[in-house]
Amino acid sequence: MIVFNRDVLESGLMLAVRTPDPRLSKAIRFTLGSFTNHNAMIVDHNTRGFLIGEAVAPVSKYTTLEVYESKINNDGCVVKIWRIKGLTPFERHEMSLSWQLHLDGLPYAVTGLWKLGIFRFVNNLPWRIHAHGVWCTELCFEAAKAVGRDPLPKPNGKS
């Protein structure tokens, strides 16, 4: 049985998720040319402890670690955990705080999903493609941006 090692969890860890949903997940992966179709972030909530902050329909929310453990063990979900290089404990704390204050409860960009295909081709342009609501990767980016970090790959493939 796979579980999160709670002894080494820290806020600001990024989750790259591949869900087995046969329609939407596969469509997102195909459109983006990606192995995964969802991103989330470990948040050390000030009253609830470690949770997973994620953008899902209808609004961004917190999901318990146990829910993800069940998805991994029972539903075939694949989760890869990524650490943003060089984050200090203070920056990780600030990312969690940013999620709690600014990113929880935002509407998901369901009606803008067709625009995801554009990202595959214009990912490195200096402007943002606007949609009503936010996508999962955007929320992870916004949390990192709150501490002056940019976790997204650059044109040279480096972060």
mmCIF file of C-alpha atoms in Angstrom, residues 144-150:
data_model
loop_
_atom_site.group_PDB
_atom_site.id
_atom_site.type_symbol
_atom_site.label_atom_id
_atom_site.label_comp_id
_atom_site.label_asym_id
_atom_site.label_seq_id
_atom_site.Cartn_x
_atom_site.Cartn_y
_atom_site.Cartn_z
ATOM 1 C CA ALA A 144 5.279 29.841 -6.360
ATOM 2 C CA LYS A 145 5.081 33.322 -7.856
ATOM 3 C CA ALA A 146 4.002 34.638 -4.433
ATOM 4 C CA VAL A 147 7.570 33.978 -3.232
ATOM 5 C CA GLY A 148 9.250 35.097 -6.458
ATOM 6 C CA ARG A 149 9.786 31.615 -7.907
ATOM 7 C CA ASP A 150 8.908 30.313 -11.359
#
